[in-house]
PDB file of C-alpha atoms in Angstrom:
ATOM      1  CA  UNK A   1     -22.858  28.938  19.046  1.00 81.00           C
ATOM      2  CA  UNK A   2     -25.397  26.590  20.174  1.00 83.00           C
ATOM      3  CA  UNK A   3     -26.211  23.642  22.523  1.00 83.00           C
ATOM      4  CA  UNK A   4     -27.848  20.998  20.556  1.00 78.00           C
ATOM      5  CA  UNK A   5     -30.620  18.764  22.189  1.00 74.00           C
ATOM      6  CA  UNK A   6     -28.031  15.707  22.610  1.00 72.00           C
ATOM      7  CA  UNK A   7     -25.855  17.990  24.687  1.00 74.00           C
ATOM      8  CA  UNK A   8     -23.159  18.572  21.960  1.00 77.00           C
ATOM      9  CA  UNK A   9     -21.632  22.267  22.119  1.00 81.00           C
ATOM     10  CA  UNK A  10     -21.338  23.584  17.925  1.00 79.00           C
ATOM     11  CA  UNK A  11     -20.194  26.579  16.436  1.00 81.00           C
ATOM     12  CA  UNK A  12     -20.260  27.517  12.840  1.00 79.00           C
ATOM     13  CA  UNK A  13     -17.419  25.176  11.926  1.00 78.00           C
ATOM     14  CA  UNK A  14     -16.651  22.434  14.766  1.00 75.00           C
ATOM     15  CA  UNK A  15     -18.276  20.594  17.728  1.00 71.00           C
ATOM     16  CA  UNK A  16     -17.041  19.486  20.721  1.00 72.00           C
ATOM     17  CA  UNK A  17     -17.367  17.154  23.886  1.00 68.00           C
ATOM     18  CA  UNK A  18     -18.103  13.673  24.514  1.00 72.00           C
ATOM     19  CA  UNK A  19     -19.291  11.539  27.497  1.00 75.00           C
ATOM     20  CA  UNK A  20     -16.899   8.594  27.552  1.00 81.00           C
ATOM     21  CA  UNK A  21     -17.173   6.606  31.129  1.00 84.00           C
ATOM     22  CA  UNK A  22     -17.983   2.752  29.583  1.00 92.00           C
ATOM     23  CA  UNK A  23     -20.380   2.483  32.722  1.00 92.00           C
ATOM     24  CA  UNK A  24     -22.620   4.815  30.642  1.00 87.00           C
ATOM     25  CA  UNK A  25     -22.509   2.641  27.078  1.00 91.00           C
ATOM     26  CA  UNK A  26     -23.985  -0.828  26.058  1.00 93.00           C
ATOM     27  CA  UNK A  27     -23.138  -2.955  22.869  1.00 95.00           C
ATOM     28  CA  UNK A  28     -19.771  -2.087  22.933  1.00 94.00           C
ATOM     29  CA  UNK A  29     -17.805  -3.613  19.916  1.00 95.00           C
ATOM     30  CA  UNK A  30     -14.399  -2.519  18.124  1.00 93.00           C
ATOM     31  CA  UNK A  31     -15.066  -0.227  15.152  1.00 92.00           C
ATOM     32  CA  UNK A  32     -14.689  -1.680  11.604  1.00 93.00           C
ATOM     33  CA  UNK A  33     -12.144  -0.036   8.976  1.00 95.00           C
ATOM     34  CA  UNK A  34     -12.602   3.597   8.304  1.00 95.00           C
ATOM     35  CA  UNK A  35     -10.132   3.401   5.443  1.00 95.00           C
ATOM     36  CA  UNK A  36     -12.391   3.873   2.831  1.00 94.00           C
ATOM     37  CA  UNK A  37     -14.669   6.472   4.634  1.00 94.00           C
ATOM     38  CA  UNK A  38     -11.577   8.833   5.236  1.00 95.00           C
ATOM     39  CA  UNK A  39     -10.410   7.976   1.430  1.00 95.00           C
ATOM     40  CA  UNK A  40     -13.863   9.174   0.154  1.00 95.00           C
ATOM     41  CA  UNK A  41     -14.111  12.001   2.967  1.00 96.00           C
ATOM     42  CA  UNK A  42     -10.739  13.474   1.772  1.00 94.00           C
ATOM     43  CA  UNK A  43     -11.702  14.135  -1.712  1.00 95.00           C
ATOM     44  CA  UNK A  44     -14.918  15.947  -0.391  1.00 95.00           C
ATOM     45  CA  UNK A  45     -12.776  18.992   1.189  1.00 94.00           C
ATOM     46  CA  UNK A  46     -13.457  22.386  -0.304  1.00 95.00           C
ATOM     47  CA  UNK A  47     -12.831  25.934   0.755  1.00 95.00           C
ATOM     48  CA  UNK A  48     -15.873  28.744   0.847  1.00 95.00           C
ATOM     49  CA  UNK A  49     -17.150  31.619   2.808  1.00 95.00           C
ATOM     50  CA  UNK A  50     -19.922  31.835   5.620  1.00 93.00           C
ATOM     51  CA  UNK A  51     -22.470  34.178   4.722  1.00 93.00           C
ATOM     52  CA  UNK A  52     -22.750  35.383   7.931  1.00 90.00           C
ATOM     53  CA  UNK A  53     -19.263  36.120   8.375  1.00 91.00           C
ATOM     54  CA  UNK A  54     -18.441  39.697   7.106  1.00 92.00           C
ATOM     55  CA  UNK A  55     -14.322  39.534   7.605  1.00 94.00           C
ATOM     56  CA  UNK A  56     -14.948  37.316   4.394  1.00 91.00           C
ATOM     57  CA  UNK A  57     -12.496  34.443   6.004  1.00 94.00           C
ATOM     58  CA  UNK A  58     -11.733  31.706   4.158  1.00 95.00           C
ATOM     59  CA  UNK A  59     -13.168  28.423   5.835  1.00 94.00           C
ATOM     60  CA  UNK A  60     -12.040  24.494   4.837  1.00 94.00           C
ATOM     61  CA  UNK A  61     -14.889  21.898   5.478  1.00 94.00           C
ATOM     62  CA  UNK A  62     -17.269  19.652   3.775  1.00 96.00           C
ATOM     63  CA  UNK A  63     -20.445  20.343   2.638  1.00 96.00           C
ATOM     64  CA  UNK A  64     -23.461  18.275   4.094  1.00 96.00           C
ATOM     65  CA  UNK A  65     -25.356  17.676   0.569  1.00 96.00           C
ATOM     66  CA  UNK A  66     -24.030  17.775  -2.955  1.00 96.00           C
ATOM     67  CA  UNK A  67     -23.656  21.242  -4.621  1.00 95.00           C
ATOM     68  CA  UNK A  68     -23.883  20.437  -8.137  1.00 95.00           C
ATOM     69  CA  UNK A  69     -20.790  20.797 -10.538  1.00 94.00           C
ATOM     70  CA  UNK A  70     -18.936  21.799  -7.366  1.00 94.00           C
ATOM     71  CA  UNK A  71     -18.808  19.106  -4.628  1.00 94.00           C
ATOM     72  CA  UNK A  72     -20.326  15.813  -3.466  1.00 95.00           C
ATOM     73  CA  UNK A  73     -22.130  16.079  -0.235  1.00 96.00           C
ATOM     74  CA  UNK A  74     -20.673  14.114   3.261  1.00 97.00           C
ATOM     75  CA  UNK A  75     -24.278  12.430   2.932  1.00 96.00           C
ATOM     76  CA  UNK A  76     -22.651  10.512  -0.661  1.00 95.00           C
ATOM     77  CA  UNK A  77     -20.171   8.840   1.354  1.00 94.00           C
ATOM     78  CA  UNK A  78     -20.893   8.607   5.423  1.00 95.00           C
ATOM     79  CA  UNK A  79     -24.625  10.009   5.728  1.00 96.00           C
ATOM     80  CA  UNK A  80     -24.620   9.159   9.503  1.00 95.00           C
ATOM     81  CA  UNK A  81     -22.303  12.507   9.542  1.00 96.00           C
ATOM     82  CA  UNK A  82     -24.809  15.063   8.908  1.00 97.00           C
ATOM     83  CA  UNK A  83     -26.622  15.960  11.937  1.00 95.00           C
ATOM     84  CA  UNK A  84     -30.147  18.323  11.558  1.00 94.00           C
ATOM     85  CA  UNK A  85     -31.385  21.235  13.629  1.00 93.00           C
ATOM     86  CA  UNK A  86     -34.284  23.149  13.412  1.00 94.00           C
ATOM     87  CA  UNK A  87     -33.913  27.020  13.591  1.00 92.00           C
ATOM     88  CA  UNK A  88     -36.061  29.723  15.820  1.00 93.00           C
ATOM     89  CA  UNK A  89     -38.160  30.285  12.246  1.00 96.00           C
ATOM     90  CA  UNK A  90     -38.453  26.536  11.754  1.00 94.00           C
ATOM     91  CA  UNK A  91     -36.217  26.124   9.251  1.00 95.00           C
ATOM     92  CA  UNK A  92     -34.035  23.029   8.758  1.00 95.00           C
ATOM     93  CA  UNK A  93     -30.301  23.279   8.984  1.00 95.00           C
ATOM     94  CA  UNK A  94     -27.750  20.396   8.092  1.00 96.00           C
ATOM     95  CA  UNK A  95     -24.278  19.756   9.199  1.00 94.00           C
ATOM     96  CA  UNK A  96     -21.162  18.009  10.030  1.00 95.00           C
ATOM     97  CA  UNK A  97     -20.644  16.130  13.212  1.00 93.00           C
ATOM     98  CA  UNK A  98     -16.821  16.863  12.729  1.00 90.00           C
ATOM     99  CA  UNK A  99     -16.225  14.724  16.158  1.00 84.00           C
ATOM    100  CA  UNK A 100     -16.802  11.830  14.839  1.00 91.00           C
ATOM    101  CA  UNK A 101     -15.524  12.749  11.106  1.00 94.00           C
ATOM    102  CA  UNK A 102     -11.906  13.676  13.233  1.00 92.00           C
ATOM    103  CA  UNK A 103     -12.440   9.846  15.271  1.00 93.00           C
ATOM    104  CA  UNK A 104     -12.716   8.195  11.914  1.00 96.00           C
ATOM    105  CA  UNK A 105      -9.298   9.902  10.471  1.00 96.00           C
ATOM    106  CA  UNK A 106      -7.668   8.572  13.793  1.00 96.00           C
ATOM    107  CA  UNK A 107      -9.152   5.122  13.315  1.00 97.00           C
ATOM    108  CA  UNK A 108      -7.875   5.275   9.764  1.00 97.00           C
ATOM    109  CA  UNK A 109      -4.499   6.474  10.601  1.00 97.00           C
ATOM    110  CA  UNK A 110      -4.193   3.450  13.201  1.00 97.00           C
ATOM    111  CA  UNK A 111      -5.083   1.121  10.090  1.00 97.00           C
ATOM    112  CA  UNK A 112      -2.284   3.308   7.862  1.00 97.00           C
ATOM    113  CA  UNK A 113       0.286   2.427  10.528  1.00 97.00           C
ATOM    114  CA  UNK A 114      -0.120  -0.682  10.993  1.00 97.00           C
ATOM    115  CA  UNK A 115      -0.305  -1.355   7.228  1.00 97.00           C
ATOM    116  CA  UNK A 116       3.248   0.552   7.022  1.00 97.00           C
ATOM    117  CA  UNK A 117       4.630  -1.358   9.961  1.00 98.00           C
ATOM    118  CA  UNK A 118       4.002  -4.792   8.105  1.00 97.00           C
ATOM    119  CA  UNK A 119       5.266  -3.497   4.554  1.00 98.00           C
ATOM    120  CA  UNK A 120       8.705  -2.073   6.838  1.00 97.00           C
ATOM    121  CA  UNK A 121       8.662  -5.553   8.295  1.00 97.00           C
ATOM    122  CA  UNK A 122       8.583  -7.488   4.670  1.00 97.00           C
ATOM    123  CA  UNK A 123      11.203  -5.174   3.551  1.00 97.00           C
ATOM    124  CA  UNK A 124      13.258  -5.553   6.486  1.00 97.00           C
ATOM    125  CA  UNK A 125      13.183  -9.302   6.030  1.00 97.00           C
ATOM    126  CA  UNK A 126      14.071  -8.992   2.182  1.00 98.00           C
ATOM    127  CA  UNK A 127      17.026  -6.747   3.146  1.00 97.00           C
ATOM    128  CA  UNK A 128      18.710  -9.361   5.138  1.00 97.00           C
ATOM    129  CA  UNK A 129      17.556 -12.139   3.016  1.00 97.00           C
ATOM    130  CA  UNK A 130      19.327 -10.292   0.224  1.00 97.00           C
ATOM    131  CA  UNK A 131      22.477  -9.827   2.302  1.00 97.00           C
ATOM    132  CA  UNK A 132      22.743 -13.621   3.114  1.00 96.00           C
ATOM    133  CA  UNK A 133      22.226 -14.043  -0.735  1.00 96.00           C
ATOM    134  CA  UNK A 134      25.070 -11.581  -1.340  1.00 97.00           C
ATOM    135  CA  UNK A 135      27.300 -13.144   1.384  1.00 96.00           C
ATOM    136  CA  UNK A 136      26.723 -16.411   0.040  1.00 96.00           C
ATOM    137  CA  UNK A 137      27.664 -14.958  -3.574  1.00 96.00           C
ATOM    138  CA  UNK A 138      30.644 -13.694  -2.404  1.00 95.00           C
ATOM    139  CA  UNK A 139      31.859 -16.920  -0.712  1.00 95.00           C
ATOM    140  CA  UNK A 140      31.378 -19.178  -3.897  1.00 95.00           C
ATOM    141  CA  UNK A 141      33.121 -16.828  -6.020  1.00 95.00           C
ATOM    142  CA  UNK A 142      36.007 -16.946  -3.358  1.00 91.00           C
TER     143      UNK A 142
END
């Protein structure tokens, strides 16, 4: 557990907190797609161990950099993800800001939904076009 120097509470496996009062942000725009992101994201999932945990638990999460013949790193697809510290013995330590990995999947689920929404709404219009058809069928073979 650890308070990084941007004020962001992580553990070994999530992050948490965010200031959020727009009196406190500037260039405020609407985000851009995060389709494609998530897509890539999703494919980078794998399951391991922490070294440091001795129960052995079995952890789900993304790697930061590429192991080779195993996994793609997060920094392939959305490098802006991996956040460094530096350690008490000066070492370098990558990881995940999952906070802003979990705002992406909600930004691409918004995009999901309204893609379904307009699909349901085409085939809701072909259903009833294809009932007048019928109805019309029906009253010229009468």
């Amino acid at each position: 557990f650890s308070v990084t120097n941007n004020g962001n509470v992580t553990n070994t496996n999530n992050s948490y907190g965010a200031i959020s009062d727009p009196k406190l942000k500037t260039k405020v725009e609407l985000a851009g797609s995060q389709l494609e992101d998530v897509r890539a994201l999703a494919k980078l999932f794998c399951k391991y161990n922490l070294i440091t945990d001795p129960s052995g638990t079995r952890q789900l999460g993304l790697m930061a950099t590429s192991i080779p013949g195993v996994v793609d790193g997060v920094d392939t697809v959305s490098p802006g993800l991996v956040s460094k510290s530096i350690e008490k013995d000066g070492t370098e330590t990558l990881g995940i800001q999952y906070s802003i990995a979990y705002l992406k999947g909600l930004k691409a689920t918004g995009e999901l939904i309204e893609i379904v929404m307009a699909q349901q709404q085409t085939i809701d219009n072909q259903t009833k076009l294809l009932q007048e058809l019928e109805k019309r069928i029906t009253a010229l073979e009468a």
